[in-house]
PDB file of C-alpha atoms in Angstrom:
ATOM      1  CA  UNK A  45     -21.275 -25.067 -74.282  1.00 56.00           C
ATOM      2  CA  UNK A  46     -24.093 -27.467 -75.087  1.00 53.00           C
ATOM      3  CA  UNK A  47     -22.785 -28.645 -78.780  1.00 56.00           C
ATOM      4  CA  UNK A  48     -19.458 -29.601 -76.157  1.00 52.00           C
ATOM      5  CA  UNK A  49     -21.353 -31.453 -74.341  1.00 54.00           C
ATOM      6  CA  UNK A  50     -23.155 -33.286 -76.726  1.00 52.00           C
ATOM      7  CA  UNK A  51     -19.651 -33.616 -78.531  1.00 55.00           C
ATOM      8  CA  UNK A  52     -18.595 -35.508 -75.535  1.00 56.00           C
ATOM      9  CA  UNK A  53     -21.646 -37.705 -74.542  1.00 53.00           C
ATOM     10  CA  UNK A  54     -21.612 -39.059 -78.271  1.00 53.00           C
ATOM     11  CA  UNK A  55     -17.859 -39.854 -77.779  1.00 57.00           C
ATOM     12  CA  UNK A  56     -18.732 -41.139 -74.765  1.00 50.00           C
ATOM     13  CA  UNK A  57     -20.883 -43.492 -76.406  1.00 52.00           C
ATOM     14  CA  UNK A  58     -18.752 -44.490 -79.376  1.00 56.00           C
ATOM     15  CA  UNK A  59     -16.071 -45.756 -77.411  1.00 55.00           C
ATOM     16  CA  UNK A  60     -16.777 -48.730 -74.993  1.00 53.00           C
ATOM     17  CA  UNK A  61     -13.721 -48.653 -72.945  1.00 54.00           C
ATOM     18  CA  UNK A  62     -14.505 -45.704 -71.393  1.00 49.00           C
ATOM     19  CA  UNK A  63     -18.339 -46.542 -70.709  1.00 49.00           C
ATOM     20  CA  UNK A  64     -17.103 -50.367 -69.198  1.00 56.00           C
ATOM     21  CA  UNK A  65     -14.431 -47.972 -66.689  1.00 49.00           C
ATOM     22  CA  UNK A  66     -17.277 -45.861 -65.625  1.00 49.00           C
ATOM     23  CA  UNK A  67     -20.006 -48.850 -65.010  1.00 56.00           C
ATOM     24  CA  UNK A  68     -17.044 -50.857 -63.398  1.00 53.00           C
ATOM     25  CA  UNK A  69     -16.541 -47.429 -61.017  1.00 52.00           C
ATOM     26  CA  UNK A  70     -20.150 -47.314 -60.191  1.00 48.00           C
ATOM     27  CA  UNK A  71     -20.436 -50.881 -59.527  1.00 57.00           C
ATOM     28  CA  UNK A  72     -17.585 -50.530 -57.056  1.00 55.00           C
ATOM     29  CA  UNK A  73     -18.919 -47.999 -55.484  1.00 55.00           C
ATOM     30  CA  UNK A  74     -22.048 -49.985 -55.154  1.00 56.00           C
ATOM     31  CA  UNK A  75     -20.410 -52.623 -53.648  1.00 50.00           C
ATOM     32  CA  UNK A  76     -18.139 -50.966 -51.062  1.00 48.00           C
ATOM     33  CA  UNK A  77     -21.465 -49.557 -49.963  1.00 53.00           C
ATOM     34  CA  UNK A  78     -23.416 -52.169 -49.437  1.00 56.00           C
ATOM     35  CA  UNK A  79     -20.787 -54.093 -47.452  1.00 50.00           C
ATOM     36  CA  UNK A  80     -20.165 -51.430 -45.106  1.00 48.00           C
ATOM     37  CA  UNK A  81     -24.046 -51.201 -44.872  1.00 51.00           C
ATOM     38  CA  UNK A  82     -24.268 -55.035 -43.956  1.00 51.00           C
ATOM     39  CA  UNK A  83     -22.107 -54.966 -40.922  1.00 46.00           C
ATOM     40  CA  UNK A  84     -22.886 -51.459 -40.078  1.00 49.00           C
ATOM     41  CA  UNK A  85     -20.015 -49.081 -40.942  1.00 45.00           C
ATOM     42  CA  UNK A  86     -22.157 -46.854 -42.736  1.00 43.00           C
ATOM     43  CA  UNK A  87     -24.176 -45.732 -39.479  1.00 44.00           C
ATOM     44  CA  UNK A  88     -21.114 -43.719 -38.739  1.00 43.00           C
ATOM     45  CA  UNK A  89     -22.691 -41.397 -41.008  1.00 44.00           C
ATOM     46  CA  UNK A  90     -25.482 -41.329 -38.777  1.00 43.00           C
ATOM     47  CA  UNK A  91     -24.495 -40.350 -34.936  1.00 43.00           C
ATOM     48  CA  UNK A  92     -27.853 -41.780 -33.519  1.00 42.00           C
ATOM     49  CA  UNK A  93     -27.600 -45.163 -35.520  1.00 40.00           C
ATOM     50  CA  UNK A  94     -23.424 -45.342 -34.521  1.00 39.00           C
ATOM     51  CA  UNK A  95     -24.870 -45.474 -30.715  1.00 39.00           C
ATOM     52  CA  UNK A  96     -27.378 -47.993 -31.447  1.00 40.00           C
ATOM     53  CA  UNK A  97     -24.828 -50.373 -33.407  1.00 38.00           C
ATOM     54  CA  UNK A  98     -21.778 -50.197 -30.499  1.00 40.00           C
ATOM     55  CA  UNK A  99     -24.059 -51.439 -28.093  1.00 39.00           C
ATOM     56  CA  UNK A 100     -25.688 -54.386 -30.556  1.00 38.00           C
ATOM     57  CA  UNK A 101     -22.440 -55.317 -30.710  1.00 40.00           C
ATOM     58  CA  UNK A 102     -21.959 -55.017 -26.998  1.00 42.00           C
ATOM     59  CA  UNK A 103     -25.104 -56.832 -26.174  1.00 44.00           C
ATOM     60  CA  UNK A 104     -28.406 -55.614 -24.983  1.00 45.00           C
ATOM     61  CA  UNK A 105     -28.836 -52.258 -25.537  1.00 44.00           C
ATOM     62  CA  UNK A 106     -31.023 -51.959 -22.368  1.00 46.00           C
ATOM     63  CA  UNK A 107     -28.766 -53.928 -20.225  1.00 40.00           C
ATOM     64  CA  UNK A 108     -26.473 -51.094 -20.300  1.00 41.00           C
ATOM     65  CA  UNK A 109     -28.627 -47.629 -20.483  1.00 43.00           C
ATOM     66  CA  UNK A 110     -29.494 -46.158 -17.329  1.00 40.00           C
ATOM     67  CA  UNK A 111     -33.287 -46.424 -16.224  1.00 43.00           C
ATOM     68  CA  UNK A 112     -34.988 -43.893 -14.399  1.00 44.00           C
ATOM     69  CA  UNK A 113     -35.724 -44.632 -10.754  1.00 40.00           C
ATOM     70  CA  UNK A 114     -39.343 -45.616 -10.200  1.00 44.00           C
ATOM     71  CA  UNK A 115     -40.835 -47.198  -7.811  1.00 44.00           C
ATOM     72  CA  UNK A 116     -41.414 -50.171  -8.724  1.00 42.00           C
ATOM     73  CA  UNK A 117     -37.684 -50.571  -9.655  1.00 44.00           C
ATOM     74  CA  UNK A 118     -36.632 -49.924  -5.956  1.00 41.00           C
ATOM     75  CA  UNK A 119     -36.301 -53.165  -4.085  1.00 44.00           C
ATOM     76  CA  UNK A 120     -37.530 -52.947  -0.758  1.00 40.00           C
ATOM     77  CA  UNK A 121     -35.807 -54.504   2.260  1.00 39.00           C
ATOM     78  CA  UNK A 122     -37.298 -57.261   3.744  1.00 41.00           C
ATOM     79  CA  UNK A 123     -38.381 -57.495   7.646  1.00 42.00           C
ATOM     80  CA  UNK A 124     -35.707 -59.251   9.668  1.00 40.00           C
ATOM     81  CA  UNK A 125     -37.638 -62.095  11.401  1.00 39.00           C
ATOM     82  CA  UNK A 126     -37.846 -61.401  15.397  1.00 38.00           C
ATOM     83  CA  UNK A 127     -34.994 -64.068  16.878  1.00 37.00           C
ATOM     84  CA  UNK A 128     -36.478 -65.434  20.115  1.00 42.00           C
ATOM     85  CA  UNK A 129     -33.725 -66.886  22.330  1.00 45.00           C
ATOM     86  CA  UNK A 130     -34.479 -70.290  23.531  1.00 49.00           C
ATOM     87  CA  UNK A 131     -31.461 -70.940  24.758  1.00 57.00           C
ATOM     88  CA  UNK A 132     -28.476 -69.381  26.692  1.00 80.00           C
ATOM     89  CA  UNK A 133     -24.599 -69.939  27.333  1.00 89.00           C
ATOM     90  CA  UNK A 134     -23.693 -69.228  31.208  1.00 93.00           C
ATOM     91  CA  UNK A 135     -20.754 -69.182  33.041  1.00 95.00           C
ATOM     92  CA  UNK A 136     -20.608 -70.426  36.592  1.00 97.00           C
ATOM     93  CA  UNK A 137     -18.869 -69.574  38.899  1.00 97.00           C
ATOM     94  CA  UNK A 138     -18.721 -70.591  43.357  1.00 97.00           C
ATOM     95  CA  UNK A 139     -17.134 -68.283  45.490  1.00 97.00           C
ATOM     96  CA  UNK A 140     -17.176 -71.004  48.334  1.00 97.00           C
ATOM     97  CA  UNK A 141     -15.356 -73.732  46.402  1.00 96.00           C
ATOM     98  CA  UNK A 142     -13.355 -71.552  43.525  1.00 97.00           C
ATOM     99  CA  UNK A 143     -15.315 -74.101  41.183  1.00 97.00           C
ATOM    100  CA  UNK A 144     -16.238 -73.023  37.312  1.00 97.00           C
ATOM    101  CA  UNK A 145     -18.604 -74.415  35.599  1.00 95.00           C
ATOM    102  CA  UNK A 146     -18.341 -73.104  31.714  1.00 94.00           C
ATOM    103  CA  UNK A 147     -20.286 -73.034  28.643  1.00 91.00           C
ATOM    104  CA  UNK A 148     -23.459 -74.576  30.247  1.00 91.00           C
ATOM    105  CA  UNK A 149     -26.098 -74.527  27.510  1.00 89.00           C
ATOM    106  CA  UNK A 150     -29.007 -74.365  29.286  1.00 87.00           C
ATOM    107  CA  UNK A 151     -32.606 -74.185  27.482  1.00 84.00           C
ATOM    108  CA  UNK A 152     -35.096 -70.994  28.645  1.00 77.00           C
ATOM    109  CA  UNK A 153     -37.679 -73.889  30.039  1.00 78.00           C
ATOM    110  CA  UNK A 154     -34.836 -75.061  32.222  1.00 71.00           C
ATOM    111  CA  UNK A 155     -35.047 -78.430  30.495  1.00 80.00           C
ATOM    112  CA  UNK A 156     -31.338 -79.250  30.558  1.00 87.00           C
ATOM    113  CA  UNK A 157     -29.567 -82.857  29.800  1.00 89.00           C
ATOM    114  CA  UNK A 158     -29.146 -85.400  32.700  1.00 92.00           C
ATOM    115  CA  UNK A 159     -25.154 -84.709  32.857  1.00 93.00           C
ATOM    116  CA  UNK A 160     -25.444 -81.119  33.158  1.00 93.00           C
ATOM    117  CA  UNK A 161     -27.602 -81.193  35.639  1.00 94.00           C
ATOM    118  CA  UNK A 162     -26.198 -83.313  37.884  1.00 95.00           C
ATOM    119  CA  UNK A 163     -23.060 -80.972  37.178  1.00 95.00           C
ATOM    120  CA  UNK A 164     -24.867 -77.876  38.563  1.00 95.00           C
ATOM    121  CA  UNK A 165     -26.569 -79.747  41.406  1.00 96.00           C
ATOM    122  CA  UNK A 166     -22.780 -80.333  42.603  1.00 97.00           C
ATOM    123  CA  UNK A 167     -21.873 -76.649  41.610  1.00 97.00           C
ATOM    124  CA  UNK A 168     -24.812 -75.555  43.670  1.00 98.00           C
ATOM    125  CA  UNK A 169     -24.498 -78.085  46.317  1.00 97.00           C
ATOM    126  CA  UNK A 170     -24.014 -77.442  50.568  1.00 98.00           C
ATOM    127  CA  UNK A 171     -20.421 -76.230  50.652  1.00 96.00           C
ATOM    128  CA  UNK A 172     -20.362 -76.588  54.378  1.00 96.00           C
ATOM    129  CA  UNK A 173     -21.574 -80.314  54.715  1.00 96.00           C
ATOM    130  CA  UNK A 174     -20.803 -80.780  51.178  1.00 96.00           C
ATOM    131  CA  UNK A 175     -24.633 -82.163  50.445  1.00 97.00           C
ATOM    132  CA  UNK A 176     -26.325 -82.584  47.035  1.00 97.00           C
ATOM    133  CA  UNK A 177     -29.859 -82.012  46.200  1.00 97.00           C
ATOM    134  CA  UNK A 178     -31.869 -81.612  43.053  1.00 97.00           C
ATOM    135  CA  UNK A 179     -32.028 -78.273  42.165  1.00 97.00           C
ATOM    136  CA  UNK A 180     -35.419 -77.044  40.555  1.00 96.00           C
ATOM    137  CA  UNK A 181     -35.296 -77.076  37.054  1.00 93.00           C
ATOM    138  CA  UNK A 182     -37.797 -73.476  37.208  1.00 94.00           C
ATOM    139  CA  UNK A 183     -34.620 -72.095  38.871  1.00 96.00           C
ATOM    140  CA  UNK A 184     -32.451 -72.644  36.228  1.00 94.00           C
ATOM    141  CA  UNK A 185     -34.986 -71.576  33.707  1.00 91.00           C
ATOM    142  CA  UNK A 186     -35.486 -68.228  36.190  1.00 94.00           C
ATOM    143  CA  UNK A 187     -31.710 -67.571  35.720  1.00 94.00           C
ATOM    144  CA  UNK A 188     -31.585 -68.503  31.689  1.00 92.00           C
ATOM    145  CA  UNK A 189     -34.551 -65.937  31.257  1.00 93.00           C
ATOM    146  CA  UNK A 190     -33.232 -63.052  33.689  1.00 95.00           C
ATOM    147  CA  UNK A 191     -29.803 -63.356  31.696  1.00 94.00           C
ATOM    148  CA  UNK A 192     -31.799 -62.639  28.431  1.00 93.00           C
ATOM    149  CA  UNK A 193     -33.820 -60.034  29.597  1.00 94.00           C
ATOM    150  CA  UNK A 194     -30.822 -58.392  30.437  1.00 94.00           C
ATOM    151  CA  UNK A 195     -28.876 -59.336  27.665  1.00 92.00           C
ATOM    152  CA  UNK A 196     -26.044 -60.369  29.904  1.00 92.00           C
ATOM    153  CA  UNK A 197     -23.594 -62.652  29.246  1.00 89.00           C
ATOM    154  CA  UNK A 198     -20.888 -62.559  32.582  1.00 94.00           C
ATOM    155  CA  UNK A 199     -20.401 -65.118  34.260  1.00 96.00           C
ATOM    156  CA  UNK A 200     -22.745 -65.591  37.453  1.00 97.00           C
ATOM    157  CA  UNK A 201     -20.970 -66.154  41.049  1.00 98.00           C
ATOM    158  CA  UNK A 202     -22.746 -68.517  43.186  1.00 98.00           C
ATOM    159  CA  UNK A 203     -22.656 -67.154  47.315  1.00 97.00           C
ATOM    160  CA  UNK A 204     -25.759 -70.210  47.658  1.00 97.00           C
ATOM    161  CA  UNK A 205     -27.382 -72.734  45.971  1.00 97.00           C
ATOM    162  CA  UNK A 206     -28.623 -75.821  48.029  1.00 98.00           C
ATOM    163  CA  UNK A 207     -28.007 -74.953  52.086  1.00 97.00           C
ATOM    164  CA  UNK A 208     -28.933 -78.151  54.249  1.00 97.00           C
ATOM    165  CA  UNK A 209     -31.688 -77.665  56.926  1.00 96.00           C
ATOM    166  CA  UNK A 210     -28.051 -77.958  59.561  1.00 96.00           C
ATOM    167  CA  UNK A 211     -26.095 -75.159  57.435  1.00 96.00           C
ATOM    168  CA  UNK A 212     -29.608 -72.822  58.048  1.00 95.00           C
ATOM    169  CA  UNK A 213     -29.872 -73.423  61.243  1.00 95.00           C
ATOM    170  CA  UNK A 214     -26.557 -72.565  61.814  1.00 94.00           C
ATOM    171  CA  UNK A 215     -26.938 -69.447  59.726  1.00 94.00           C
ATOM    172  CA  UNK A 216     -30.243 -68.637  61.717  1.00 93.00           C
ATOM    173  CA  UNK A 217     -28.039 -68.217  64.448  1.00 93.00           C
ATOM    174  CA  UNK A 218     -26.279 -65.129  63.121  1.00 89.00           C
ATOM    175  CA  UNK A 219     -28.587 -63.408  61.188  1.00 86.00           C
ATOM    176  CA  UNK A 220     -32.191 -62.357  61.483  1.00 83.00           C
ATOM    177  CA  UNK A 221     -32.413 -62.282  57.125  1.00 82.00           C
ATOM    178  CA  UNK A 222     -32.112 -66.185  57.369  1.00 90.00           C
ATOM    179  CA  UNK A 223     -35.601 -67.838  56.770  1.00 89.00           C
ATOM    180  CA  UNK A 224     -36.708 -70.725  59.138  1.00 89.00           C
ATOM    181  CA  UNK A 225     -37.982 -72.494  56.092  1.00 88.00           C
ATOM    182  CA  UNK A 226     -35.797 -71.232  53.432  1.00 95.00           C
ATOM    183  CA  UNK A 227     -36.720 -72.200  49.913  1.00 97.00           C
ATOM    184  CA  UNK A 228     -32.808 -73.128  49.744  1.00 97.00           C
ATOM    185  CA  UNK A 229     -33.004 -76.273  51.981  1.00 97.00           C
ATOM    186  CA  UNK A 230     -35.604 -77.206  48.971  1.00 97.00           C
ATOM    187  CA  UNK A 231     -33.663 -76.643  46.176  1.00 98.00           C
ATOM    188  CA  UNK A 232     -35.396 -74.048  45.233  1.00 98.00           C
ATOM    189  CA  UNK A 233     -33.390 -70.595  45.636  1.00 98.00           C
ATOM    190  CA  UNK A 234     -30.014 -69.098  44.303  1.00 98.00           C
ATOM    191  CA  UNK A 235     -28.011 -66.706  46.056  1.00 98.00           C
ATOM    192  CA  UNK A 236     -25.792 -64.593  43.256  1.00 98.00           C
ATOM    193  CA  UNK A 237     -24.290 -61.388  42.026  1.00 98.00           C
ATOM    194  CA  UNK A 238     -22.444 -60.674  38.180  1.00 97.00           C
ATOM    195  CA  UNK A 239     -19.796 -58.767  38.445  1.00 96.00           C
ATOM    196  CA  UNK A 240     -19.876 -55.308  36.737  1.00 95.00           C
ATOM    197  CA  UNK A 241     -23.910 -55.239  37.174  1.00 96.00           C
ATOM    198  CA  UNK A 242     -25.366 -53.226  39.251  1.00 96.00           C
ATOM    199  CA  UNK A 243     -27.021 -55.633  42.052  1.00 96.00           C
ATOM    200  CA  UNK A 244     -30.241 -52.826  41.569  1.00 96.00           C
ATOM    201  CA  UNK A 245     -30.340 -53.494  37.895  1.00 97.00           C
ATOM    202  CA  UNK A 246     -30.686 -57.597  38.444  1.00 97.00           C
ATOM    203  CA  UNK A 247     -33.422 -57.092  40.857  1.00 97.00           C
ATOM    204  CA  UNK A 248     -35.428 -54.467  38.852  1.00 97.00           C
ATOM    205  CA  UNK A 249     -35.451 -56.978  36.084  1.00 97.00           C
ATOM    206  CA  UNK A 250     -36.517 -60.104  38.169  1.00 96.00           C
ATOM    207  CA  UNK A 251     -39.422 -57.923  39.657  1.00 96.00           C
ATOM    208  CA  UNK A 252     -40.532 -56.939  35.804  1.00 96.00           C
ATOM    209  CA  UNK A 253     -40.763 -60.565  34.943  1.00 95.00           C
ATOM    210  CA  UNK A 254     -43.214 -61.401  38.413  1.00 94.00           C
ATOM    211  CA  UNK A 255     -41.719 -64.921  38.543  1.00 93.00           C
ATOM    212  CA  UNK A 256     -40.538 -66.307  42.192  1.00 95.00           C
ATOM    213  CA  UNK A 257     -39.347 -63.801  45.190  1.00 96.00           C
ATOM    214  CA  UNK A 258     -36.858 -61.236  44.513  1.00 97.00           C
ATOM    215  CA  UNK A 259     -34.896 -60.545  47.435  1.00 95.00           C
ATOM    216  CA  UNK A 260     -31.988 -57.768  47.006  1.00 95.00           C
ATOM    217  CA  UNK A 261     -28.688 -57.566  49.626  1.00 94.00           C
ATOM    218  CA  UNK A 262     -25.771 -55.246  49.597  1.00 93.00           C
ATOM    219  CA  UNK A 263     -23.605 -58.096  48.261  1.00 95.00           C
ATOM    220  CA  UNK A 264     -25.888 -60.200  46.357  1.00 97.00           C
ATOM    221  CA  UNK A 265     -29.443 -60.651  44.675  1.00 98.00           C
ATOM    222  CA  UNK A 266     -31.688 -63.632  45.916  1.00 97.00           C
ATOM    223  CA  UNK A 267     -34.051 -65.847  43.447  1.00 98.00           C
ATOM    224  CA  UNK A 268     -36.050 -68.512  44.202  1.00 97.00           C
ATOM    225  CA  UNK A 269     -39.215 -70.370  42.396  1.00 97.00           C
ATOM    226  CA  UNK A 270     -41.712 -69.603  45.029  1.00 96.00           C
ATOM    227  CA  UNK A 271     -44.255 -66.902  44.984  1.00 95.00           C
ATOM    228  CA  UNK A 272     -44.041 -63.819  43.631  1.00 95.00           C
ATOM    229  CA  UNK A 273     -42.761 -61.315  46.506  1.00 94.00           C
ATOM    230  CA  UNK A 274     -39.993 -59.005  46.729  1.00 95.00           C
ATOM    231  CA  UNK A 275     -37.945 -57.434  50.105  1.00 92.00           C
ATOM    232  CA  UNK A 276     -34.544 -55.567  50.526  1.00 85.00           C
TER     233      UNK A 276
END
């Protein structure tokens, strides 16, 4: 067995074709590796180093494993900022004169725009001698501020704004409720109801706010700007 081999590696050596077949084999082989090395073929003999190479050629590797949870990887939500209404849309409404007034932006300090204002001093006017007087801007601002207390936005129904120092006479004359020196011959007192409120509800929330007297009817609830007092 070994004089066969040695037969065959001096034959091996005597003739060159053989020996330049072989090297170009092994070079080949050399080559075919290496190329498949450089652009990373030959980590598919290597499960861990296939992984790594798909997702180089993906991108960043980290972009796509999943992290554990910590907590410094939770975003926490941010505190939503307490809205304060300033301002509030009403709808109004006179039972008296079938008159709407709509979309009347009206500012919680009862600071309102010249126009408007004269709108809602005719709104609120005498029906029966069909007077106008400045209404108090603190009434408006009352009625803006019970609205979004309540978080109402019906419209409100006017039974009296403005009444003339004739129309409460005349009203004196009929009912012992009427005030000889009511704050509405001032301008200073509303008369109202919302429909689908509970007249109880309105004038629980005027008395929690202590502003003006609170005065509450079977039909209607009764503001005004003066001091704070309540009756039924």
């Amino acid at each position: 067995m070994l004089s066969f081999i040695i037969w065959g590696l001096y034959r091996l050596k005597n003739n060159s074709n053989v020996v330049d077949f072989i090297q170009k084999k092994i070079n080949r082989r050399k080559f075919v590796a290496n190329t498949l090395k450089s652009v990373g073929f030959i980590s598919v003999l290597k499960p861990k180093f296939l992984f790594e190479t798909s997702l180089t050629l993906l991108g960043d590797p980290n972009s796509l494993l999943v992290k554990p949870i910590t907590d410094t990887a939770i975003e926490k939500p941010k505190l939503l900022k307490t809205v304060t209404h300033t301002k509030h849309i009403i709808n109004f409404y006179n039972i008296h004169t079938g008159e709407w007034l709509k979309k009347c932006h009206i500012p919680k300090n009862g600071k309102i725009d010249a126009q408007l204002k004269e709108q809602l001093d005719y709104l609120l006017r005498d029906f029966r001698t069909k007077e106008i007087y400045p209404i108090d801007s603190k009434l408006y601002s009352l009625i803006v501020s019970l609205l979004l207390k309540m978080d109402v936005q019906k419209p409100v129904h006017i039974v009296s704004g403005y009444r003339s120092l004739k129309s409460n006479q005349f009203l004196r004359q009929y009912s012992n409720g009427v005030a000889k020196k009511s704050f509405h011959t001032k301008g200073k007192a509303l008369d109202f109801f919302i429909e689908g409120i509970a007249h109880k509800r309105i004038a629980r929330t005027a008395l929690d706010m202590k502003k003006g007297g609170v005065g509450r009817y079977r039909s209607f609830i009764h503001i005004d700007t003066g001091p704070f007092r309540t009756w039924t």
